[in-house]
mmCIF file of C-alpha atoms in Angstrom:
data_model
loop_
_atom_site.group_PDB
_atom_site.id
_atom_site.type_symbol
_atom_site.label_atom_id
_atom_site.label_comp_id
_atom_site.label_asym_id
_atom_site.label_seq_id
_atom_site.Cartn_x
_atom_site.Cartn_y
_atom_site.Cartn_z
ATOM 1 C CA MET A 1 -267.091 -58.667 -84.557
ATOM 2 C CA TRP A 2 -267.852 -58.342 -80.898
ATOM 3 C CA GLY A 3 -268.797 -55.771 -78.289
ATOM 4 C CA ILE A 4 -268.164 -57.142 -74.804
ATOM 5 C CA PRO A 5 -269.922 -55.266 -71.970
ATOM 6 C CA ILE A 6 -267.893 -55.774 -68.793
ATOM 7 C CA GLY A 7 -269.757 -54.799 -65.636
ATOM 8 C CA GLN A 8 -268.602 -53.060 -62.489
ATOM 9 C CA SER A 9 -269.873 -51.950 -59.121
ATOM 10 C CA PRO A 10 -271.330 -48.415 -59.016
ATOM 11 C CA ALA A 11 -268.336 -47.226 -57.004
ATOM 12 C CA SER A 12 -265.787 -48.271 -59.609
ATOM 13 C CA GLY A 13 -263.757 -45.567 -61.283
ATOM 14 C CA ARG A 14 -262.748 -44.800 -64.819
ATOM 15 C CA GLY A 15 -260.263 -47.647 -65.282
ATOM 16 C CA VAL A 16 -261.124 -50.346 -67.768
ATOM 17 C CA GLY A 17 -261.867 -53.714 -66.182
ATOM 18 C CA ALA A 18 -263.598 -57.025 -65.928
ATOM 19 C CA ARG A 19 -266.173 -57.711 -63.252
ATOM 20 C CA LEU A 20 -268.630 -59.684 -65.353
ATOM 21 C CA GLN A 21 -272.243 -60.012 -64.324
ATOM 22 C CA PRO A 22 -273.664 -63.549 -64.097
ATOM 23 C CA SER A 23 -275.602 -64.721 -67.143
ATOM 24 C CA ALA A 24 -276.960 -68.056 -68.648
ATOM 25 C CA LEU A 25 -276.891 -71.778 -70.118
ATOM 26 C CA ARG A 26 -278.985 -74.011 -72.353
ATOM 27 C CA ILE A 27 -280.851 -76.718 -70.416
ATOM 28 C CA GLY A 28 -282.406 -78.463 -73.406
ATOM 29 C CA ARG A 29 -285.120 -77.260 -75.752
ATOM 30 C CA ARG A 30 -287.707 -79.717 -74.486
ATOM 31 C CA CYS A 31 -287.349 -78.790 -70.824
ATOM 32 C CA ASN A 32 -290.803 -78.128 -69.353
ATOM 33 C CA HIS A 33 -289.674 -76.844 -65.981
ATOM 34 C CA ARG A 34 -292.141 -74.317 -64.622
ATOM 35 C CA LEU A 35 -289.621 -71.462 -64.378
ATOM 36 C CA LEU A 36 -288.684 -71.705 -68.051
ATOM 37 C CA ARG A 37 -292.342 -72.182 -68.917
ATOM 38 C CA ALA A 38 -293.161 -68.919 -67.136
ATOM 39 C CA LEU A 39 -290.472 -67.159 -69.138
ATOM 40 C CA ARG A 40 -291.867 -68.528 -72.389
ATOM 41 C CA GLU A 41 -295.363 -67.367 -71.493
ATOM 42 C CA LEU A 42 -294.104 -63.821 -70.936
ATOM 43 C CA GLY A 43 -292.308 -63.811 -74.276
ATOM 44 C CA THR A 44 -295.283 -62.816 -76.421
ATOM 45 C CA PHE A 45 -293.409 -60.632 -78.891
ATOM 46 C CA PRO A 46 -293.335 -60.638 -82.719
ATOM 47 C CA PRO A 47 -290.680 -63.183 -83.762
ATOM 48 C CA SER A 48 -289.499 -60.954 -86.581
ATOM 49 C CA THR A 49 -288.465 -58.287 -84.071
ATOM 50 C CA LEU A 50 -286.468 -60.230 -81.489
ATOM 51 C CA HIS A 51 -285.189 -63.772 -81.135
ATOM 52 C CA SER A 52 -284.154 -65.456 -77.898
ATOM 53 C CA ARG A 53 -282.017 -68.464 -78.744
ATOM 54 C CA THR A 54 -278.739 -70.143 -77.876
ATOM 55 C CA GLY A 55 -275.676 -71.457 -79.626
ATOM 56 C CA THR A 56 -275.366 -68.991 -82.528
ATOM 57 C CA LYS A 57 -272.461 -66.720 -83.370
ATOM 58 C CA GLN A 58 -272.458 -64.369 -86.331
ATOM 59 C CA ASN A 59 -269.225 -64.102 -88.294
ATOM 60 C CA ASN A 60 -268.983 -60.902 -90.320
ATOM 61 C CA VAL A 61 -265.766 -61.755 -92.129
ATOM 62 C CA ARG A 62 -264.786 -64.576 -94.463
ATOM 63 C CA ALA A 63 -261.337 -65.763 -95.414
ATOM 64 C CA ALA A 64 -259.590 -67.984 -97.950
ATOM 65 C CA ASP A 65 -256.911 -70.116 -96.329
ATOM 66 C CA PHE A 66 -254.958 -72.902 -97.960
ATOM 67 C CA VAL A 67 -251.847 -75.067 -97.739
ATOM 68 C CA VAL A 68 -249.049 -74.038 -100.091
ATOM 69 C CA PRO A 69 -247.796 -77.417 -101.377
ATOM 70 C CA GLY A 70 -244.329 -76.344 -102.480
ATOM 71 C CA PRO A 71 -242.055 -73.582 -103.781
ATOM 72 C CA GLY A 72 -243.817 -70.738 -105.568
ATOM 73 C CA SER A 73 -245.275 -67.278 -105.123
ATOM 74 C CA VAL A 74 -248.467 -66.256 -103.347
ATOM 75 C CA GLU A 75 -250.004 -63.016 -104.601
ATOM 76 C CA ILE A 76 -253.154 -61.011 -103.929
ATOM 77 C CA LYS A 77 -254.714 -59.283 -106.915
ATOM 78 C CA TYR A 78 -257.220 -56.417 -106.776
ATOM 79 C CA THR A 79 -259.166 -55.772 -109.978
ATOM 80 C CA PRO A 80 -261.157 -52.514 -109.756
ATOM 81 C CA VAL A 81 -264.337 -51.956 -111.742
ATOM 82 C CA HIS A 82 -262.601 -49.012 -113.384
ATOM 83 C CA GLY A 83 -258.838 -48.935 -113.716
ATOM 84 C CA GLU A 84 -255.891 -51.272 -113.909
ATOM 85 C CA PRO A 85 -255.444 -54.344 -111.661
ATOM 86 C CA VAL A 86 -253.019 -54.116 -108.761
ATOM 87 C CA THR A 87 -251.035 -57.153 -107.573
ATOM 88 C CA TYR A 88 -249.441 -57.514 -104.141
ATOM 89 C CA CYS A 89 -246.763 -60.126 -103.464
ATOM 90 C CA VAL A 90 -247.479 -61.903 -100.180
ATOM 91 C CA HIS A 91 -244.518 -64.287 -100.093
ATOM 92 C CA ASN A 92 -242.144 -66.150 -102.350
ATOM 93 C CA PHE A 93 -241.846 -69.721 -101.051
ATOM 94 C CA LYS A 94 -238.370 -70.939 -102.028
ATOM 95 C CA ASP A 95 -237.343 -73.957 -99.958
ATOM 96 C CA GLY A 96 -240.720 -75.595 -99.482
ATOM 97 C CA GLY A 97 -244.406 -74.984 -98.918
ATOM 98 C CA GLY A 98 -246.358 -73.524 -96.028
ATOM 99 C CA VAL A 99 -249.738 -71.944 -95.455
ATOM 100 C CA ALA A 100 -251.418 -68.760 -96.673
ATOM 101 C CA LEU A 101 -254.457 -66.730 -95.711
ATOM 102 C CA GLY A 102 -256.438 -64.042 -97.496
ATOM 103 C CA MET A 103 -258.961 -62.101 -95.400
ATOM 104 C CA TYR A 104 -261.203 -59.105 -95.975
ATOM 105 C CA ASN A 105 -263.834 -56.859 -94.466
ATOM 106 C CA THR A 106 -266.015 -54.124 -95.935
ATOM 107 C CA ASP A 107 -266.331 -50.500 -94.903
ATOM 108 C CA SER A 108 -270.084 -50.924 -94.495
ATOM 109 C CA SER A 109 -269.600 -53.887 -92.150
ATOM 110 C CA ILE A 110 -267.065 -51.972 -90.062
ATOM 111 C CA ARG A 111 -269.403 -48.971 -89.904
ATOM 112 C CA ASP A 112 -272.302 -51.158 -88.772
ATOM 113 C CA PHE A 113 -270.032 -52.673 -86.123
ATOM 114 C CA ALA A 114 -269.018 -49.209 -84.955
ATOM 115 C CA HIS A 115 -272.607 -47.980 -84.696
ATOM 116 C CA SER A 116 -273.616 -51.112 -82.754
ATOM 117 C CA SER A 117 -270.713 -50.579 -80.355
ATOM 118 C CA PHE A 118 -271.484 -46.901 -79.778
ATOM 119 C CA GLN A 119 -275.188 -47.663 -79.311
ATOM 120 C CA GLN A 120 -274.361 -50.357 -76.759
ATOM 121 C CA ALA A 121 -272.118 -47.982 -74.826
ATOM 122 C CA LEU A 122 -274.808 -45.289 -74.773
ATOM 123 C CA ALA A 123 -277.435 -47.787 -73.625
ATOM 124 C CA LYS A 124 -275.168 -48.990 -70.810
ATOM 125 C CA GLY A 125 -273.858 -45.558 -69.915
ATOM 126 C CA TRP A 126 -270.324 -46.987 -70.062
ATOM 127 C CA PRO A 127 -267.223 -45.858 -71.992
ATOM 128 C CA LEU A 128 -266.249 -47.721 -75.154
ATOM 129 C CA TYR A 129 -262.825 -49.160 -75.948
ATOM 130 C CA MET A 130 -261.932 -50.469 -79.402
ATOM 131 C CA SER A 131 -258.900 -52.779 -79.599
ATOM 132 C CA THR A 132 -256.816 -53.688 -82.666
ATOM 133 C CA LYS A 133 -253.202 -54.472 -83.568
ATOM 134 C CA ASN A 134 -252.843 -51.541 -85.958
ATOM 135 C CA THR A 135 -249.114 -51.265 -85.195
ATOM 136 C CA ILE A 136 -248.642 -54.511 -87.146
ATOM 137 C CA LEU A 137 -251.668 -54.600 -89.465
ATOM 138 C CA LYS A 138 -251.301 -50.941 -90.377
ATOM 139 C CA LYS A 139 -253.803 -50.970 -93.252
ATOM 140 C CA TYR A 140 -256.293 -53.651 -92.141
ATOM 141 C CA ASP A 141 -256.619 -52.805 -88.456
ATOM 142 C CA GLY A 142 -255.864 -49.181 -89.220
ATOM 143 C CA ARG A 143 -259.083 -49.069 -91.240
ATOM 144 C CA PHE A 144 -261.080 -50.177 -88.186
ATOM 145 C CA LYS A 145 -259.378 -47.529 -86.050
ATOM 146 C CA ASP A 146 -259.957 -44.731 -88.570
ATOM 147 C CA ILE A 147 -263.629 -45.549 -89.215
ATOM 148 C CA PHE A 148 -264.437 -45.823 -85.509
ATOM 149 C CA GLN A 149 -262.752 -42.477 -84.819
ATOM 150 C CA GLU A 150 -264.510 -40.776 -87.732
ATOM 151 C CA ILE A 151 -267.956 -41.999 -86.662
ATOM 152 C CA TYR A 152 -267.311 -41.079 -83.038
ATOM 153 C CA GLU A 153 -266.199 -37.535 -83.866
ATOM 154 C CA ASN A 154 -269.043 -36.876 -86.317
ATOM 155 C CA GLN A 155 -272.004 -38.637 -84.688
ATOM 156 C CA TYR A 156 -271.468 -39.718 -81.090
ATOM 157 C CA LYS A 157 -268.959 -37.495 -79.312
ATOM 158 C CA ALA A 158 -271.538 -34.985 -78.063
ATOM 159 C CA GLN A 159 -273.830 -37.770 -76.780
ATOM 160 C CA PHE A 160 -270.938 -39.486 -75.010
ATOM 161 C CA GLU A 161 -269.764 -36.273 -73.358
ATOM 162 C CA ALA A 162 -273.311 -35.506 -72.223
ATOM 163 C CA LYS A 163 -273.352 -38.869 -70.414
ATOM 164 C CA GLY A 164 -269.879 -38.394 -68.984
ATOM 165 C CA ILE A 165 -268.426 -41.325 -70.957
ATOM 166 C CA TRP A 166 -265.768 -41.555 -73.650
ATOM 167 C CA TYR A 167 -264.395 -43.568 -76.581
ATOM 168 C CA GLU A 168 -260.781 -44.687 -76.875
ATOM 169 C CA HIS A 169 -258.765 -46.969 -79.162
ATOM 170 C CA ARG A 170 -256.199 -49.294 -77.569
ATOM 171 C CA LEU A 171 -253.844 -52.021 -78.736
ATOM 172 C CA ILE A 172 -255.295 -55.488 -78.120
ATOM 173 C CA ASP A 173 -252.385 -56.674 -75.928
ATOM 174 C CA ASP A 174 -252.596 -53.560 -73.753
ATOM 175 C CA MET A 175 -256.367 -53.915 -73.543
ATOM 176 C CA VAL A 176 -256.185 -57.548 -72.391
ATOM 177 C CA ALA A 177 -253.772 -56.601 -69.622
ATOM 178 C CA GLN A 178 -255.976 -53.697 -68.528
ATOM 179 C CA ALA A 179 -259.083 -55.887 -68.499
ATOM 180 C CA LEU A 180 -257.426 -58.393 -66.177
ATOM 181 C CA LYS A 181 -256.398 -55.859 -63.550
ATOM 182 C CA SER A 182 -259.218 -53.308 -63.493
ATOM 183 C CA GLU A 183 -262.694 -53.041 -61.987
ATOM 184 C CA GLY A 184 -264.946 -53.069 -65.057
ATOM 185 C CA GLY A 185 -267.661 -50.767 -66.279
ATOM 186 C CA PHE A 186 -266.920 -50.480 -70.004
ATOM 187 C CA VAL A 187 -267.832 -51.870 -73.421
ATOM 188 C CA TRP A 188 -264.985 -53.560 -75.286
ATOM 189 C CA ALA A 189 -265.275 -53.613 -79.088
ATOM 190 C CA CYS A 190 -263.231 -56.462 -80.583
ATOM 191 C CA LYS A 191 -262.581 -57.839 -84.030
ATOM 192 C CA ASN A 192 -264.168 -61.249 -84.491
ATOM 193 C CA TYR A 193 -261.325 -63.561 -83.445
ATOM 194 C CA ASP A 194 -260.259 -61.318 -80.560
ATOM 195 C CA GLY A 195 -263.813 -61.172 -79.219
ATOM 196 C CA ASP A 196 -264.339 -64.906 -79.609
ATOM 197 C CA VAL A 197 -261.307 -65.590 -77.414
ATOM 198 C CA GLN A 198 -261.597 -62.765 -74.887
ATOM 199 C CA SER A 199 -265.326 -63.152 -74.181
ATOM 200 C CA ASP A 200 -264.823 -66.788 -73.116
ATOM 201 C CA SER A 201 -261.663 -65.892 -71.202
ATOM 202 C CA ILE A 202 -263.472 -63.218 -69.199
ATOM 203 C CA ALA A 203 -266.490 -65.435 -68.563
ATOM 204 C CA GLN A 204 -264.382 -68.361 -67.329
ATOM 205 C CA GLY A 205 -262.277 -66.019 -65.242
ATOM 206 C CA TYR A 206 -265.373 -65.066 -63.288
ATOM 207 C CA GLY A 207 -266.663 -68.564 -62.649
ATOM 208 C CA SER A 208 -268.057 -70.335 -65.688
ATOM 209 C CA LEU A 209 -269.110 -69.987 -69.317
ATOM 210 C CA GLY A 210 -272.562 -70.602 -67.874
ATOM 211 C CA MET A 211 -272.338 -67.135 -66.313
ATOM 212 C CA MET A 212 -271.924 -65.094 -69.512
ATOM 213 C CA THR A 213 -274.615 -62.965 -71.128
ATOM 214 C CA SER A 214 -274.674 -62.361 -74.877
ATOM 215 C CA VAL A 215 -276.790 -59.690 -76.557
ATOM 216 C CA LEU A 216 -276.302 -58.972 -80.261
ATOM 217 C CA LEU A 217 -277.249 -55.385 -81.093
ATOM 218 C CA CYS A 218 -278.045 -54.104 -84.582
ATOM 219 C CA PRO A 219 -276.643 -50.753 -85.756
ATOM 220 C CA ASP A 220 -280.078 -49.135 -85.350
ATOM 221 C CA GLY A 221 -279.916 -49.781 -81.604
ATOM 222 C CA LYS A 222 -283.442 -51.220 -81.670
ATOM 223 C CA THR A 223 -283.147 -54.825 -82.841
ATOM 224 C CA VAL A 224 -281.356 -57.305 -80.583
ATOM 225 C CA GLU A 225 -280.732 -61.027 -80.286
ATOM 226 C CA ALA A 226 -280.171 -62.397 -76.797
ATOM 227 C CA GLU A 227 -278.461 -65.768 -76.481
ATOM 228 C CA ALA A 228 -276.431 -68.027 -74.242
ATOM 229 C CA ALA A 229 -272.996 -67.825 -75.805
ATOM 230 C CA HIS A 230 -271.780 -71.293 -74.784
ATOM 231 C CA GLY A 231 -272.571 -74.535 -76.573
ATOM 232 C CA THR A 232 -275.379 -77.022 -76.117
ATOM 233 C CA VAL A 233 -273.885 -78.994 -73.188
ATOM 234 C CA THR A 234 -274.345 -82.226 -75.124
ATOM 235 C CA ARG A 235 -272.514 -84.354 -72.543
ATOM 236 C CA HIS A 236 -274.936 -83.341 -69.797
ATOM 237 C CA TYR A 237 -277.941 -83.904 -72.037
ATOM 238 C CA ARG A 238 -276.770 -87.421 -72.936
ATOM 239 C CA MET A 239 -276.399 -88.179 -69.220
ATOM 240 C CA HIS A 240 -279.917 -86.841 -68.629
ATOM 241 C CA GLN A 241 -281.253 -89.118 -71.394
ATOM 242 C CA GLN A 242 -279.650 -92.073 -69.612
ATOM 243 C CA GLY A 243 -281.417 -91.156 -66.389
ATOM 244 C CA LYS A 244 -278.235 -89.946 -64.712
ATOM 245 C CA GLU A 245 -278.080 -86.911 -62.455
ATOM 246 C CA THR A 246 -276.682 -83.706 -63.934
ATOM 247 C CA SER A 247 -275.762 -80.371 -62.412
ATOM 248 C CA THR A 248 -276.053 -77.949 -65.304
ATOM 249 C CA ASN A 249 -275.769 -74.202 -64.764
ATOM 250 C CA PRO A 250 -278.917 -72.536 -66.217
ATOM 251 C CA ILE A 251 -277.981 -68.916 -65.568
ATOM 252 C CA ALA A 252 -276.898 -67.998 -69.107
ATOM 253 C CA SER A 253 -280.105 -69.396 -70.621
ATOM 254 C CA ILE A 254 -282.226 -67.544 -68.078
ATOM 255 C CA PHE A 255 -280.406 -64.297 -68.791
ATOM 256 C CA ALA A 256 -280.846 -64.847 -72.528
ATOM 257 C CA TRP A 257 -284.592 -64.692 -71.889
ATOM 258 C CA THR A 258 -284.461 -61.796 -69.427
ATOM 259 C CA ARG A 259 -282.244 -59.666 -71.677
ATOM 260 C CA GLY A 260 -284.504 -60.330 -74.659
ATOM 261 C CA LEU A 261 -287.677 -59.673 -72.699
ATOM 262 C CA SER A 262 -286.140 -56.585 -71.113
ATOM 263 C CA HIS A 263 -285.572 -55.135 -74.573
ATOM 264 C CA ARG A 264 -289.131 -56.066 -75.506
ATOM 265 C CA ALA A 265 -290.296 -54.218 -72.391
ATOM 266 C CA LYS A 266 -288.291 -51.172 -73.434
ATOM 267 C CA LEU A 267 -289.855 -51.159 -76.901
ATOM 268 C CA ASP A 268 -293.378 -51.557 -75.491
ATOM 269 C CA ASN A 269 -292.863 -49.330 -72.436
ATOM 270 C CA ASN A 270 -293.941 -52.353 -70.347
ATOM 271 C CA LEU A 271 -292.816 -51.505 -66.814
ATOM 272 C CA GLU A 272 -294.204 -54.711 -65.281
ATOM 273 C CA LEU A 273 -292.224 -56.916 -67.670
ATOM 274 C CA GLN A 274 -289.088 -54.840 -67.103
ATOM 275 C CA THR A 275 -289.488 -55.203 -63.343
ATOM 276 C CA PHE A 276 -289.942 -58.971 -63.681
ATOM 277 C CA CYS A 277 -286.710 -59.268 -65.690
ATOM 278 C CA THR A 278 -284.777 -57.184 -63.173
ATOM 279 C CA LEU A 279 -286.116 -59.210 -60.248
ATOM 280 C CA LEU A 280 -285.352 -62.566 -61.893
ATOM 281 C CA GLU A 281 -281.776 -61.556 -62.689
ATOM 282 C CA GLY A 282 -281.362 -60.363 -59.116
ATOM 283 C CA VAL A 283 -282.756 -63.645 -57.778
ATOM 284 C CA CYS A 284 -280.196 -65.599 -59.828
ATOM 285 C CA VAL A 285 -277.313 -63.597 -58.373
ATOM 286 C CA GLU A 286 -278.661 -63.631 -54.807
ATOM 287 C CA THR A 287 -279.313 -67.378 -54.877
ATOM 288 C CA ILE A 288 -275.731 -68.150 -55.885
ATOM 289 C CA GLU A 289 -274.286 -65.651 -53.424
ATOM 290 C CA SER A 290 -276.291 -67.305 -50.625
ATOM 291 C CA GLY A 291 -274.531 -70.622 -51.302
ATOM 292 C CA PHE A 292 -276.942 -72.456 -53.623
ATOM 293 C CA MET A 293 -275.168 -73.308 -56.861
ATOM 294 C CA THR A 294 -274.453 -75.904 -59.535
ATOM 295 C CA LYS A 295 -271.360 -78.104 -59.634
ATOM 296 C CA ASP A 296 -269.339 -75.886 -61.985
ATOM 297 C CA LEU A 297 -269.435 -73.020 -59.494
ATOM 298 C CA ALA A 298 -268.735 -75.259 -56.503
ATOM 299 C CA ALA A 299 -265.623 -76.445 -58.345
ATOM 300 C CA CYS A 300 -264.475 -72.834 -58.720
ATOM 301 C CA ILE A 301 -264.654 -72.394 -54.961
ATOM 302 C CA LYS A 302 -263.228 -75.691 -53.679
ATOM 303 C CA GLY A 303 -261.422 -77.159 -56.670
ATOM 304 C CA LEU A 304 -263.080 -79.994 -58.589
ATOM 305 C CA PRO A 305 -261.267 -82.862 -56.758
ATOM 306 C CA ASN A 306 -262.505 -81.492 -53.427
ATOM 307 C CA VAL A 307 -266.172 -81.053 -54.341
ATOM 308 C CA GLN A 308 -268.631 -83.197 -52.362
ATOM 309 C CA ARG A 309 -272.228 -83.904 -53.398
ATOM 310 C CA SER A 310 -273.448 -81.714 -50.543
ATOM 311 C CA ASP A 311 -271.645 -78.707 -52.031
ATOM 312 C CA TYR A 312 -273.975 -78.277 -55.011
ATOM 313 C CA LEU A 313 -277.502 -78.786 -56.336
ATOM 314 C CA ASN A 314 -278.417 -80.827 -59.382
ATOM 315 C CA THR A 315 -280.043 -79.143 -62.380
ATOM 316 C CA PHE A 316 -283.634 -79.391 -61.211
ATOM 317 C CA GLU A 317 -282.882 -78.727 -57.542
ATOM 318 C CA PHE A 318 -281.214 -75.476 -58.561
ATOM 319 C CA MET A 319 -284.092 -74.521 -60.861
ATOM 320 C CA ASP A 320 -286.549 -75.268 -58.047
ATOM 321 C CA LYS A 321 -284.543 -73.044 -55.709
ATOM 322 C CA LEU A 322 -284.585 -70.207 -58.226
ATOM 323 C CA SER A 323 -288.321 -70.661 -58.703
ATOM 324 C CA GLU A 324 -288.903 -70.614 -54.946
ATOM 325 C CA ASN A 325 -286.852 -67.450 -54.465
ATOM 326 C CA LEU A 326 -288.477 -65.766 -57.462
ATOM 327 C CA SER A 327 -291.950 -66.457 -56.080
ATOM 328 C CA LEU A 328 -291.006 -64.810 -52.786
ATOM 329 C CA LYS A 329 -289.506 -61.838 -54.600
ATOM 330 C CA LEU A 330 -292.583 -61.347 -56.789
ATOM 331 C CA VAL A 331 -294.887 -61.466 -53.761
ATOM 332 C CA SER A 332 -292.782 -58.887 -51.935
ATOM 333 C CA HIS A 333 -293.055 -56.578 -54.953
ATOM 334 C CA LYS A 334 -296.789 -57.324 -55.371
ATOM 335 C CA LEU A 335 -296.382 -58.753 -58.875
#
């Protein structure tokens, strides 16, 4: 299950939207570039409290799916600890086989998801939208809707109103349409499959998967995991091993570190570390906006067939530029 924070400019209004902030990408675990080395040196936190890593997604729901080989009935049976079993007929296959799927979730998992979503919204100061298809999955998705509403009314409504934010349930198809046309500034709580699809869609829509942050928040609001949500960029790494030039976007990996360290700073009341994280994230955005970027972003601007070598920096040239700009920024802030 996912909570997708979608950023906006301070002037944006109430409407839900999708102006995603730039984020990060994995360069390779053995990279010894000085900028990443500096980030590692700052990350002196207990490993049991916070992890900064890439390439991991948590799936809170399991399913049993199978091919139905021929005619027959598919049923779901619930056997309570106390009481008589109840059997539900899913489908009677008459003319041939097909496929079937049995899926579940637990109330405790949904409640944890709800608390994490509400905590994220409070931390951001943004409204929260929960999307389901409860008009079709009346019981399954309806359970998500009911639990979220119950928890909001009993535990979070007063806090939300005090911050001038709100919670609202919407149908997933309506929510997707709203996200595409609005200006951002909200947290979007999605069931697992919906979030898996929509998070990548939003990230790519604003440039690249290498520009997407990912912070996993526990229900207590204190424990987080920051990661780069994309894969390991194996193709680029194999080219690097062969001595070939690559232009790999490092922003998501950098933001994985800054978001993790920023939370560490919050826990330790470490203003200097918090300032460093804010400055580094700002440097990443400013560097790209000033025209220095990797090939994936140049392709978004000119179209991949039209990109010339002079339009982008390779991996290490871009990292060097970030390092140069960060050094200037730190000096100007006397850090």
